[in-house]
PDB file of C-alpha atoms in Angstrom:
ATOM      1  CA  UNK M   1     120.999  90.478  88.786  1.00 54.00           C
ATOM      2  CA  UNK M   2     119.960  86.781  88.728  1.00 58.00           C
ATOM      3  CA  UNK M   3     117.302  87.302  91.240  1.00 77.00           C
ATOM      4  CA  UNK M   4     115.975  90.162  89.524  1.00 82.00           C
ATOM      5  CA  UNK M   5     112.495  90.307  88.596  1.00 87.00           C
ATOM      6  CA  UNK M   6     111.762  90.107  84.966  1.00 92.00           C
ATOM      7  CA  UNK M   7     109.292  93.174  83.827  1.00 93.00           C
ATOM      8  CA  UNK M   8     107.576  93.257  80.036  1.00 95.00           C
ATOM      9  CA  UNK M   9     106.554  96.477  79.442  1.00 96.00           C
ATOM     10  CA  UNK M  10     103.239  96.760  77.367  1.00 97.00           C
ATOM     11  CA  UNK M  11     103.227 100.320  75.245  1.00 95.00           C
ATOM     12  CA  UNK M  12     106.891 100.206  75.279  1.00 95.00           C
ATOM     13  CA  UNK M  13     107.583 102.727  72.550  1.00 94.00           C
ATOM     14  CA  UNK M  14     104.902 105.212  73.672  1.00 92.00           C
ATOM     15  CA  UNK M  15     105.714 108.521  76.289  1.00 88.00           C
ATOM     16  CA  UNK M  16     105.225 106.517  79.346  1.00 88.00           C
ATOM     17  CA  UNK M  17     106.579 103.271  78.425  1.00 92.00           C
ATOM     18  CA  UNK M  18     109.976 104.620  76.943  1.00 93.00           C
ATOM     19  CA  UNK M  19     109.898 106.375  80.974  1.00 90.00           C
ATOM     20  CA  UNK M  20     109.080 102.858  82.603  1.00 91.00           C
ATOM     21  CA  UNK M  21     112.053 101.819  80.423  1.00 93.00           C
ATOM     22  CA  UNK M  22     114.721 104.669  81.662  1.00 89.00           C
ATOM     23  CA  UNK M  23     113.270 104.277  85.475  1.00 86.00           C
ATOM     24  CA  UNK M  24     113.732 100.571  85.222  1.00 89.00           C
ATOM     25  CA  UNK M  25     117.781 101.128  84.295  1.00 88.00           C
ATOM     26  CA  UNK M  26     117.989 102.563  88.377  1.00 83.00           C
ATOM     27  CA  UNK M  27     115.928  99.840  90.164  1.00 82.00           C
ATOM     28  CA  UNK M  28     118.556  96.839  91.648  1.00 79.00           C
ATOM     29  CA  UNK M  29     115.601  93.956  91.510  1.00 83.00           C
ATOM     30  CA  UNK M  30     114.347  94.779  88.139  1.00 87.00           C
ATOM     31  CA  UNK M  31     114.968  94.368  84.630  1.00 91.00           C
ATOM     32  CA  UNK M  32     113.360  95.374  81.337  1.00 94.00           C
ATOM     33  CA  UNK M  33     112.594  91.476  79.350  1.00 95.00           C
ATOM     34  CA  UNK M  34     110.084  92.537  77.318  1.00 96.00           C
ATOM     35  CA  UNK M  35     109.021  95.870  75.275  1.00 97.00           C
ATOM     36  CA  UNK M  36     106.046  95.553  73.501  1.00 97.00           C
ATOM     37  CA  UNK M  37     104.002  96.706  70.833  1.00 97.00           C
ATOM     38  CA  UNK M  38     101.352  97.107  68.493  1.00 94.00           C
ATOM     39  CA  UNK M  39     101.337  94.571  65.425  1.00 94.00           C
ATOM     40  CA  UNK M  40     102.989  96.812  62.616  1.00 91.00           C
ATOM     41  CA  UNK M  41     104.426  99.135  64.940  1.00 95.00           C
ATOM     42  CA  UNK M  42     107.355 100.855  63.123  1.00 95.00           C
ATOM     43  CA  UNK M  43     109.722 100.484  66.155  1.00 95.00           C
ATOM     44  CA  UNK M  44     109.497  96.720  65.886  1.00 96.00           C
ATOM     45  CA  UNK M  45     112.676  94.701  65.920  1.00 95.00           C
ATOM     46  CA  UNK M  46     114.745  97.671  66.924  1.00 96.00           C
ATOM     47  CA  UNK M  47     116.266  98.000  70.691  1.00 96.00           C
ATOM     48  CA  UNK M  48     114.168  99.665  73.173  1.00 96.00           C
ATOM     49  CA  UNK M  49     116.919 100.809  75.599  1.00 94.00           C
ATOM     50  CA  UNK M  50     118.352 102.728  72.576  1.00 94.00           C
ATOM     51  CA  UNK M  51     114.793 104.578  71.224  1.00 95.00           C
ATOM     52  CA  UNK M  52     114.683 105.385  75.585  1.00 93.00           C
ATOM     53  CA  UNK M  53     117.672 106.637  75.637  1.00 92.00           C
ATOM     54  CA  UNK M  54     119.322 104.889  77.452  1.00 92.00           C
ATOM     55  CA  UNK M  55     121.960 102.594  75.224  1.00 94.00           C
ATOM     56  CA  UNK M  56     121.302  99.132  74.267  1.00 95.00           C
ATOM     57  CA  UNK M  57     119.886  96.671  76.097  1.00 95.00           C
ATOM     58  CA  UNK M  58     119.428  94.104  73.754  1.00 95.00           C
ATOM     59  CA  UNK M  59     115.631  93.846  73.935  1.00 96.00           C
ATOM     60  CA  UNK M  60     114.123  94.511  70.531  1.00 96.00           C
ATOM     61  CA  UNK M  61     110.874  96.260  70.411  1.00 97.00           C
ATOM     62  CA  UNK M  62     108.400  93.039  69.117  1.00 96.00           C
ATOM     63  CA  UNK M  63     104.542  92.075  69.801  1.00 97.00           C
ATOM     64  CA  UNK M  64     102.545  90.397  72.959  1.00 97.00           C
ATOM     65  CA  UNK M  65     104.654  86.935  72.995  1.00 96.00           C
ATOM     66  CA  UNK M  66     102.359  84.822  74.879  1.00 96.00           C
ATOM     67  CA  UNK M  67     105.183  82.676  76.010  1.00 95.00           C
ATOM     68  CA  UNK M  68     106.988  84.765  77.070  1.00 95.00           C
ATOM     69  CA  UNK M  69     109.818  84.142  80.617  1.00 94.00           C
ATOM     70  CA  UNK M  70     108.883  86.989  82.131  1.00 93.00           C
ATOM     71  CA  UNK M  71     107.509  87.982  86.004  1.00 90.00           C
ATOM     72  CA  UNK M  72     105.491  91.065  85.599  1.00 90.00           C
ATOM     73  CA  UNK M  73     103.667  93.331  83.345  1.00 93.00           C
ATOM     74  CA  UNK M  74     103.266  96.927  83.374  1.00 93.00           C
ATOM     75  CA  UNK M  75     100.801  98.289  80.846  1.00 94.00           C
ATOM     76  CA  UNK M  76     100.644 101.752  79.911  1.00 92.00           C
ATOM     77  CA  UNK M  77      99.205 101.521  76.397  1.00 93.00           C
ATOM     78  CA  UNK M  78      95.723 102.387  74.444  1.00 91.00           C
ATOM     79  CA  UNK M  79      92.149 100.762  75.118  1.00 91.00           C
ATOM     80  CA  UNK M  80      92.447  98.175  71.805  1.00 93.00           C
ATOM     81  CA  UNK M  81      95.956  97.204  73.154  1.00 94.00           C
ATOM     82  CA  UNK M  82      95.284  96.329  76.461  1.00 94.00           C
ATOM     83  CA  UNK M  83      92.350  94.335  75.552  1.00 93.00           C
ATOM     84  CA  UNK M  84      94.699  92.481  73.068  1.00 95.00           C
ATOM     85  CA  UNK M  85      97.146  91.855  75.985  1.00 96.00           C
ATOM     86  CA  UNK M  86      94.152  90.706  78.407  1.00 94.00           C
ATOM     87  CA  UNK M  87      93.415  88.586  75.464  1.00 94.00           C
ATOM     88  CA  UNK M  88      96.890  86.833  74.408  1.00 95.00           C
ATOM     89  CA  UNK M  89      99.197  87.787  77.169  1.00 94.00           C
ATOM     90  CA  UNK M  90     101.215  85.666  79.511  1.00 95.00           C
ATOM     91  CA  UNK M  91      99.275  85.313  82.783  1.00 92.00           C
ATOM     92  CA  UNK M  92     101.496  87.165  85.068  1.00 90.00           C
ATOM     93  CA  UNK M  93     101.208  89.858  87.600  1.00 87.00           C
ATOM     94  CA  UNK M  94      99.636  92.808  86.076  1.00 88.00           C
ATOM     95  CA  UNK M  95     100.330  96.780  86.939  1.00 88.00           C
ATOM     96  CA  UNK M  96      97.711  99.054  84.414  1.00 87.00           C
ATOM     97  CA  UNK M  97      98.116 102.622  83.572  1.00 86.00           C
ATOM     98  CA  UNK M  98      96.285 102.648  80.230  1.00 87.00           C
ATOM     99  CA  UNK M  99      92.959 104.804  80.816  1.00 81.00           C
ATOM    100  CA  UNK M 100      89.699 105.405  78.828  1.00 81.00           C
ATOM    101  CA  UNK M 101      89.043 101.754  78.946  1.00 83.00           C
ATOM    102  CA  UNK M 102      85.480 100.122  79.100  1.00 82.00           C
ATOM    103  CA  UNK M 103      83.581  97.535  80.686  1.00 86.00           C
ATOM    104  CA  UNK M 104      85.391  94.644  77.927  1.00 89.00           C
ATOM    105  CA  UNK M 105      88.650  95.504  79.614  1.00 88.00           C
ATOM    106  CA  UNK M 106      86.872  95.330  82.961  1.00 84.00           C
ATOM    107  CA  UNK M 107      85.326  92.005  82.245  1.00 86.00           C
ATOM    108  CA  UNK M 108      88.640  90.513  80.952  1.00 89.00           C
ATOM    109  CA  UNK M 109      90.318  92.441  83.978  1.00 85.00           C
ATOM    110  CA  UNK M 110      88.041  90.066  86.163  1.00 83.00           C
ATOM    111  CA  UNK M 111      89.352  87.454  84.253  1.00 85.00           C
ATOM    112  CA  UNK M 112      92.737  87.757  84.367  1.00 86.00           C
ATOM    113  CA  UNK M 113      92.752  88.119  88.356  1.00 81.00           C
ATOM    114  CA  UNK M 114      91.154  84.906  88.545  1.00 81.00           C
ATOM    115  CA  UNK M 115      94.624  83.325  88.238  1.00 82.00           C
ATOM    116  CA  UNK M 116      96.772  86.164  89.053  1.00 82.00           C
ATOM    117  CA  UNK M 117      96.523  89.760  90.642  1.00 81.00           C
ATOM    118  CA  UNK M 118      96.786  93.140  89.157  1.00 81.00           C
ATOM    119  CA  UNK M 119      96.664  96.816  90.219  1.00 82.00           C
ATOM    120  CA  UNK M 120      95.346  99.447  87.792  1.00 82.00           C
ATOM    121  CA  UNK M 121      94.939 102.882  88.348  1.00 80.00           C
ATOM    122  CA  UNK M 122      94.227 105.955  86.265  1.00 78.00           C
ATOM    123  CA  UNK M 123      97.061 107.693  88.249  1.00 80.00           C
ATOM    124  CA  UNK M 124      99.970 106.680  90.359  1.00 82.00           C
ATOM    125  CA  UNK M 125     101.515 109.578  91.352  1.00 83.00           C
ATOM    126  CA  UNK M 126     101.450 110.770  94.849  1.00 82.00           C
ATOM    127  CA  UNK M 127      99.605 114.352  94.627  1.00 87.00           C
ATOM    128  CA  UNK M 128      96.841 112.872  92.476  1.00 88.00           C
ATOM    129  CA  UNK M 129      96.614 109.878  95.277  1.00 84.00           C
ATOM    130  CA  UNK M 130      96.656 112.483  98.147  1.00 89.00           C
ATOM    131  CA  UNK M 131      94.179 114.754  96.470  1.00 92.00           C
ATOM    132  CA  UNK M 132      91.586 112.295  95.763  1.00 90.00           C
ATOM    133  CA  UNK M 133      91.828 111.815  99.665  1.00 91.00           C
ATOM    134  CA  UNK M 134      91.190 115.586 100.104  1.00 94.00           C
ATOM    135  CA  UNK M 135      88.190 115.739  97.360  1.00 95.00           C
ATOM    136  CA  UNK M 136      86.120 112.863  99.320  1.00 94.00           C
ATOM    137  CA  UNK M 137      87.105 114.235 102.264  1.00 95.00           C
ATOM    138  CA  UNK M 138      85.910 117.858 101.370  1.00 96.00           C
ATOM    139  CA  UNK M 139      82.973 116.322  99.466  1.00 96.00           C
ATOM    140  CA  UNK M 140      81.601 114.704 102.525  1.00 95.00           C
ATOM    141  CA  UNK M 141      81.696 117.854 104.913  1.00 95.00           C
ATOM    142  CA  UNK M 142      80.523 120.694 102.195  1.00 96.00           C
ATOM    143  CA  UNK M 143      76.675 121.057 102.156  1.00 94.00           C
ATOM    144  CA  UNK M 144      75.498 120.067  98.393  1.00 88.00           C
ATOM    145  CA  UNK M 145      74.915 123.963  97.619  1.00 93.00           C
ATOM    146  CA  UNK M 146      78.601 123.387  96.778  1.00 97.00           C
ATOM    147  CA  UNK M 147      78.241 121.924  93.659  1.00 97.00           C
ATOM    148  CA  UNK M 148      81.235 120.049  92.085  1.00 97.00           C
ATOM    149  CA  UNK M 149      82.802 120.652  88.781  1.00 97.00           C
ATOM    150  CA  UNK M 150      86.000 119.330  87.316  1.00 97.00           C
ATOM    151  CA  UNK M 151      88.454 120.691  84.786  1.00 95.00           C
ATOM    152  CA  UNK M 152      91.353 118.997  82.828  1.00 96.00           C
ATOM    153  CA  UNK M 153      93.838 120.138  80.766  1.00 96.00           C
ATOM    154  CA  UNK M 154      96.463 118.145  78.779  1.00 95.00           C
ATOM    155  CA  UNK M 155      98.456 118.171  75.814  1.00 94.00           C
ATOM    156  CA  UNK M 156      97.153 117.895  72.234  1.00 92.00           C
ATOM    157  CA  UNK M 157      98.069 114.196  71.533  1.00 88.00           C
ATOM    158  CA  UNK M 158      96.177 112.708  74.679  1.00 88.00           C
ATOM    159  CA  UNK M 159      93.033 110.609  73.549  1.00 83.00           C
ATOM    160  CA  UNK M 160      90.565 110.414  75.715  1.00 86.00           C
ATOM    161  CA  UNK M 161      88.706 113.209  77.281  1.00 90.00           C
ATOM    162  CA  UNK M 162      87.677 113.541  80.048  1.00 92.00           C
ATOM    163  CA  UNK M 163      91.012 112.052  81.553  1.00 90.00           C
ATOM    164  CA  UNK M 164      91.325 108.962  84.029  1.00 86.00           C
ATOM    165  CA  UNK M 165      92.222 111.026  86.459  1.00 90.00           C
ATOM    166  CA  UNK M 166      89.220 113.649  86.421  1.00 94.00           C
ATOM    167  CA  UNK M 167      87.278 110.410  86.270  1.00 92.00           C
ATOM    168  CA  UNK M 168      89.087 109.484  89.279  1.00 90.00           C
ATOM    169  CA  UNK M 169      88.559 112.332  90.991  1.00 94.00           C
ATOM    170  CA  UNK M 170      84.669 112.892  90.001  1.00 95.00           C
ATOM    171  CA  UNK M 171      84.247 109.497  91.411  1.00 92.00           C
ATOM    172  CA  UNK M 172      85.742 110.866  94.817  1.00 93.00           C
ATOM    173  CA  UNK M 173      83.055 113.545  94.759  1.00 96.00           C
ATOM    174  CA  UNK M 174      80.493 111.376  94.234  1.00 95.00           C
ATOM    175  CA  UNK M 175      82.108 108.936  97.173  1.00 94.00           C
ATOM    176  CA  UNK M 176      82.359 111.513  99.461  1.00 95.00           C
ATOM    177  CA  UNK M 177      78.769 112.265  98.584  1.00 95.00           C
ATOM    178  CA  UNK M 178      77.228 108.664  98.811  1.00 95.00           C
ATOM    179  CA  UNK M 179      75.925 108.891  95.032  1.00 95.00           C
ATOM    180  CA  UNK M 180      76.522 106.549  92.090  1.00 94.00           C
ATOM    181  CA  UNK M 181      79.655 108.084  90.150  1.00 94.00           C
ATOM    182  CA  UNK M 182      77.855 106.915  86.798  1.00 91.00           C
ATOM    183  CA  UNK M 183      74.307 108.293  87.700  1.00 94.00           C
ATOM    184  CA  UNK M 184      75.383 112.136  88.382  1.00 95.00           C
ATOM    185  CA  UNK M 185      78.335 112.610  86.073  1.00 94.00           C
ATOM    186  CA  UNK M 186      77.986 114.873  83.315  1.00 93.00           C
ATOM    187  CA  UNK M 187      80.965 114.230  80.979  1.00 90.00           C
ATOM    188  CA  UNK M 188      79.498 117.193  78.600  1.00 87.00           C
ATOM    189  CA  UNK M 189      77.084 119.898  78.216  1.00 85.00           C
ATOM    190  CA  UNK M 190      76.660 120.138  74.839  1.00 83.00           C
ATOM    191  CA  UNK M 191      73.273 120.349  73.413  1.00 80.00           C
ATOM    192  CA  UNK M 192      71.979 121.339  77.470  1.00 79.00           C
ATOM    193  CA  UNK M 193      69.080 123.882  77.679  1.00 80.00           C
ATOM    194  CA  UNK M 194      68.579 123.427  80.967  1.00 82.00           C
ATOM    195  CA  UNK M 195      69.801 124.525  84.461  1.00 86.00           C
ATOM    196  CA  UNK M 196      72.571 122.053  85.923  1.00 87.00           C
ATOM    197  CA  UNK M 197      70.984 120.261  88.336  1.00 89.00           C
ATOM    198  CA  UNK M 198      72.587 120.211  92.345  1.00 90.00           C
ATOM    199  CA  UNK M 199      73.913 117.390  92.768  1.00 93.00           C
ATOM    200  CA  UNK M 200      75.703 116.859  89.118  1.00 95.00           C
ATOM    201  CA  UNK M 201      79.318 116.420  88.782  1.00 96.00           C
ATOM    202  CA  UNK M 202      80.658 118.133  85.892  1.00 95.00           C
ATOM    203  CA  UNK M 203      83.309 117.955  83.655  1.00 96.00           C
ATOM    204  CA  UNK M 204      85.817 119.922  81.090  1.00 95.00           C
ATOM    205  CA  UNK M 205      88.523 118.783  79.048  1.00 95.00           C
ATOM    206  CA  UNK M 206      91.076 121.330  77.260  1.00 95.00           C
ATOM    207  CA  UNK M 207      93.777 119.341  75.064  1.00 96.00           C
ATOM    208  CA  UNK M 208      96.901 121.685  73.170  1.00 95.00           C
ATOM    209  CA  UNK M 209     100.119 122.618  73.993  1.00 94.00           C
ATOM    210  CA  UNK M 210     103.146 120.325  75.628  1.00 91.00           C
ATOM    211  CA  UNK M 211     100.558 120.115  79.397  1.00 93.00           C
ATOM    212  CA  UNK M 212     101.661 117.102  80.700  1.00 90.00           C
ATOM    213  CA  UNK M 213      98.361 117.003  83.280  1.00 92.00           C
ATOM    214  CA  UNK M 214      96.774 119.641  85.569  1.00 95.00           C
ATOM    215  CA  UNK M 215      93.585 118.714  87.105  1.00 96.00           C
ATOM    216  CA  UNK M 216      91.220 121.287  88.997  1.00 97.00           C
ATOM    217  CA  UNK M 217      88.157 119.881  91.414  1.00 97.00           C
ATOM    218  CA  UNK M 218      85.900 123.276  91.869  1.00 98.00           C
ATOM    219  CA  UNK M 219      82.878 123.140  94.901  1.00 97.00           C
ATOM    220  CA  UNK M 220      80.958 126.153  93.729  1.00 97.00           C
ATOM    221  CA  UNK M 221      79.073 127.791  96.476  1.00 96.00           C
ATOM    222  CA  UNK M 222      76.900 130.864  97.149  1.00 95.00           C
ATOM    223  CA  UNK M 223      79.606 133.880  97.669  1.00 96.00           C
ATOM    224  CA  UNK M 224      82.644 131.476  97.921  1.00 96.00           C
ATOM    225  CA  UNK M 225      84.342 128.387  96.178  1.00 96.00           C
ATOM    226  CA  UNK M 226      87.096 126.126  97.026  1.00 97.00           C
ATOM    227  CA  UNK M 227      89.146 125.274  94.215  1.00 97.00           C
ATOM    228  CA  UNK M 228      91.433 122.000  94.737  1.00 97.00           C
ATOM    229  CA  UNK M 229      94.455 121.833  91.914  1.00 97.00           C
ATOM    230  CA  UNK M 230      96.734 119.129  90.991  1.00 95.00           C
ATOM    231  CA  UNK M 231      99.572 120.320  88.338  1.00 95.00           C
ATOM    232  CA  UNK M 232     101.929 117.917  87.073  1.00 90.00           C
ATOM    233  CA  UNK M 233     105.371 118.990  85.292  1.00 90.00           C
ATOM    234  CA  UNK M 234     107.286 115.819  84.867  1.00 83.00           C
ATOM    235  CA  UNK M 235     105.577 112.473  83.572  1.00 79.00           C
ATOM    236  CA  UNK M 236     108.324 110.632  86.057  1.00 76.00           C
ATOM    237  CA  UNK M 237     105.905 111.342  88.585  1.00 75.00           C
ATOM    238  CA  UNK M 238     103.603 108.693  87.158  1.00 75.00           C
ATOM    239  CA  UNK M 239     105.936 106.380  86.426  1.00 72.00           C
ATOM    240  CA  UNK M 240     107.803 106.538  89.685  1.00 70.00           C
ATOM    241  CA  UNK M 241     104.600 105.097  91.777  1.00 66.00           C
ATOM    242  CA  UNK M 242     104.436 102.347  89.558  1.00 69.00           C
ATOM    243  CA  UNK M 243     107.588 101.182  89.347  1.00 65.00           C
ATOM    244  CA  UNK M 244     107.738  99.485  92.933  1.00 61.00           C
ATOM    245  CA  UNK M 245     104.663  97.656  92.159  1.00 61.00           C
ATOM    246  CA  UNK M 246     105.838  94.410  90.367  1.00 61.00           C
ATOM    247  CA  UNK M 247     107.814  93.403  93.382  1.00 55.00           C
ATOM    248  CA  UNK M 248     105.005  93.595  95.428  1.00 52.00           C
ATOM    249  CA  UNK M 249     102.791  91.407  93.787  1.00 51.00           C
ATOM    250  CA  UNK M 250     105.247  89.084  92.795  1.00 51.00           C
ATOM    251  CA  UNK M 251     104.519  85.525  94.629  1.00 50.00           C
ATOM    252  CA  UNK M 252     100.936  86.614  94.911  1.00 49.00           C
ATOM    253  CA  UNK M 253      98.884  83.484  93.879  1.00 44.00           C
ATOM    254  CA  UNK M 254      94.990  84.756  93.739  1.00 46.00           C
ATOM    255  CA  UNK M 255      94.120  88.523  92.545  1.00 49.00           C
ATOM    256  CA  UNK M 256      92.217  91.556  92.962  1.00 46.00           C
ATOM    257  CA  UNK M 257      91.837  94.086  90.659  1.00 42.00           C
ATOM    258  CA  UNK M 258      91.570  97.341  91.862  1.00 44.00           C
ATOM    259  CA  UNK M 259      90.228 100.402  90.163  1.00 39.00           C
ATOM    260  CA  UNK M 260      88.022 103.572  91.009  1.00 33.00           C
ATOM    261  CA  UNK M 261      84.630 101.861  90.811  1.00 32.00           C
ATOM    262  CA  UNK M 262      84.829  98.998  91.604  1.00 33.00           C
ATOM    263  CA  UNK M 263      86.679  96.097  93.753  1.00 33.00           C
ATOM    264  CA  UNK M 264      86.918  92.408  92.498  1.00 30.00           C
ATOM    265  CA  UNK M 265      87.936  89.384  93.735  1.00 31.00           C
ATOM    266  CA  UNK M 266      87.431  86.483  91.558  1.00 29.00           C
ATOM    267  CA  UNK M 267      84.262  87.484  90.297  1.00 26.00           C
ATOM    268  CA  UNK M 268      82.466  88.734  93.132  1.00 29.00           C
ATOM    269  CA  UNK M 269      82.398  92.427  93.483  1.00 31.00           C
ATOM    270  CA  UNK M 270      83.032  92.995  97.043  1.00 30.00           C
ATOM    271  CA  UNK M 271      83.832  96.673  99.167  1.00 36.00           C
ATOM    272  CA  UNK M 272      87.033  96.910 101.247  1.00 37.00           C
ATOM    273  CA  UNK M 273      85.645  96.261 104.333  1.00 39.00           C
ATOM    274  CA  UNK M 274      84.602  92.456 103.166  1.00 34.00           C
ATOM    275  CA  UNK M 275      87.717  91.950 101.430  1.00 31.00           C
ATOM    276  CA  UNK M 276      89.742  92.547 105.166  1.00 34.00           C
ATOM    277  CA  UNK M 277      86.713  90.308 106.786  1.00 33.00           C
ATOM    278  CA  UNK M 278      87.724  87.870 104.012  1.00 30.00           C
ATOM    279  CA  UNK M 279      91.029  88.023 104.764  1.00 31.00           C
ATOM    280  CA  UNK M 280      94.131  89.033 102.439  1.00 30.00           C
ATOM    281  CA  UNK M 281      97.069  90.814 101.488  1.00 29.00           C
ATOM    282  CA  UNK M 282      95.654  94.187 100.913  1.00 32.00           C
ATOM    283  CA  UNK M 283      97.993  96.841  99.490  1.00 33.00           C
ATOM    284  CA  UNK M 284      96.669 100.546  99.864  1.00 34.00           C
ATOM    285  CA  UNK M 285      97.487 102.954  96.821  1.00 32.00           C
ATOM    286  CA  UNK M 286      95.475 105.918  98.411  1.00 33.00           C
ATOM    287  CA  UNK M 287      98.374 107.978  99.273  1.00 29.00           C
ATOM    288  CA  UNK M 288     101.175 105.843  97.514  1.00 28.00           C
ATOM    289  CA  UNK M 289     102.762 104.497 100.354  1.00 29.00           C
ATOM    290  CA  UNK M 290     102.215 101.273 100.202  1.00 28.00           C
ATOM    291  CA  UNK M 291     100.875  99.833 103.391  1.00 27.00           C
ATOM    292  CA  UNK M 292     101.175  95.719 104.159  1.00 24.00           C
ATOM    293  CA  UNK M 293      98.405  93.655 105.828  1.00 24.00           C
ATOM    294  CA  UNK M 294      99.486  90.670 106.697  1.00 23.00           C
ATOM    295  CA  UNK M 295      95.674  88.840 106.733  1.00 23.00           C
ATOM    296  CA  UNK M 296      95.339  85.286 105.773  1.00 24.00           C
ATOM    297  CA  UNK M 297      94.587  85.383 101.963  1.00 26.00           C
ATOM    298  CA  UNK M 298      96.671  86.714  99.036  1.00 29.00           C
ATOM    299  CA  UNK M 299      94.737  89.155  97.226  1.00 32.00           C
ATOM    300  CA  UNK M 300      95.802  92.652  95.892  1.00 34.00           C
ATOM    301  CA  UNK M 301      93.526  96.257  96.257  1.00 30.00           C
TER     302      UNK M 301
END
């Protein structure tokens, strides 16, 4: 494949890189040039398409190289790595998985797409994309007596709490309900004497077991509810949607990030509707099928 596009994958040894790695063996315009790790990771040196399981492939598990020859990156690692790759990686496309990430990575996020684009989301698959279009949707046409709670559940060895994708989701309440995501989340109870006011959006976080995500958006009303549930049994699901991506953004000169919160280009923080005035090459990851603009300046949402 000597046009193929040449992918490092950042997190390489953890649950969803090793799956980036295996999904990468069926693509015909991709292969796996980097895998890498943590400093002192004790995978380093040996071959990532064996510890995937899928036979050698002759690309040894080793740290960020900053010189890397490669097209693309797809990060799916932990807060402190991704902020070392922002820091020392090659400047090259970017597709980010890795949640519970703060405003550094979002400042070096700017950053980076002031010389190339990336794409980040807290969850590629196609239900969680589809339901966050249902949550605003429903938030929007409920009266506020429905008040909005979330629920997450996951397996013992996740991190952070509550997940990217209940984030995600909160902040598609609180769209759908033209309020700040950040000024009526409540992330946790704990220590509360006091009634919960209206227009809160809460959150709960259970962690045991194998759970590889299920994610519940309740709108509690007087005599009825509407519950809205998202359960996922395969982590290909999230690796799947993000697997195209590379391709896309590859020849891209200018970026965008895209998250939940927030849109960027360059450093100004601009909506949707501005960025299509503006002009660009917008790619739309609501309901993962990717839909080309063909506008007048490269960008990526």
């Amino acid at each position: 494949m000597a046009d193929a596009l040449r992918v490092a994958v950042h997190g390489a040894a953890g649950r969803m890189g090793l799956r980036i790695i295996h999904e990468l063996q069926s693509t015909s315009n991709m292969v796996l040039a980097a895998a890498w790790e943590a400093p002192n990771h004790p995978e380093l040196g040996s071959d990532a398409g064996k510890f995937a399981g899928v036979g050698p492939l002759g690309v040894a598990f080793s740290e960020i190289d900053p010189e890397a020859d490669v097209d693309a990156i797809i990060d799916f690692s932990l807060p402190d790595g991704m902020n070392r790759l922002l820091e020392i990686g090659p400047k090259k496309p970017l597709i980010g998985g890795t949640t519970g990430i703060g405003e550094r990575e979002w400042k070096k996020l700017e950053e980076w797409t002031r010389e190339v684009p990336a794409i980040w989301s807290a969850n590629y698959s196609l239900g969680i994309n589809i339901l966050r279009s249902i949550v605003e949707f429903s938030a929007s046409r409920l009266p506020e007596n429905f008040v909005a709670e979330l629920f997450d559940l996951h397996h013992g060895r996740k991190l952070d709490a509550p997940s990217g994708t209940a984030r995600l989701l909160g902040q598609a309440v609180a769209k759908g309900r033209e309020k700040v995501f950040d000024d009526v989340a409540k992330l946790s109870r704990e220590g509360t004497k006091s009634p919960r006011h209206q227009e809160e959006i809460g959150f709960a976080a259970l962690r045991g077991g194998d759970v590889t995500g299920e994610h519940t958006v309740f709108f509690l009303g007087e005599g009825e509810r509407l519950e809205l549930t998202h359960r996922a049994t395969d982590r290909g699901i999230f690796v799947r949607g993000a697997i195209p991506l590379p391709s896309l953004a590859d020849g891209q000169t200018t970026g965008t990030v895209r998250h939940r919160r927030r849109a960027f280009s360059g450093w100004k923080r601009i909506d949707r509707k501005s960025l299509e005035t503006m002009g660009g090459t917008v790619f739309d990851l609501r309901a993962m099928t990717v839909r080309f603009q063909v506008l007048t300046r490269p960008s990526i949402l």
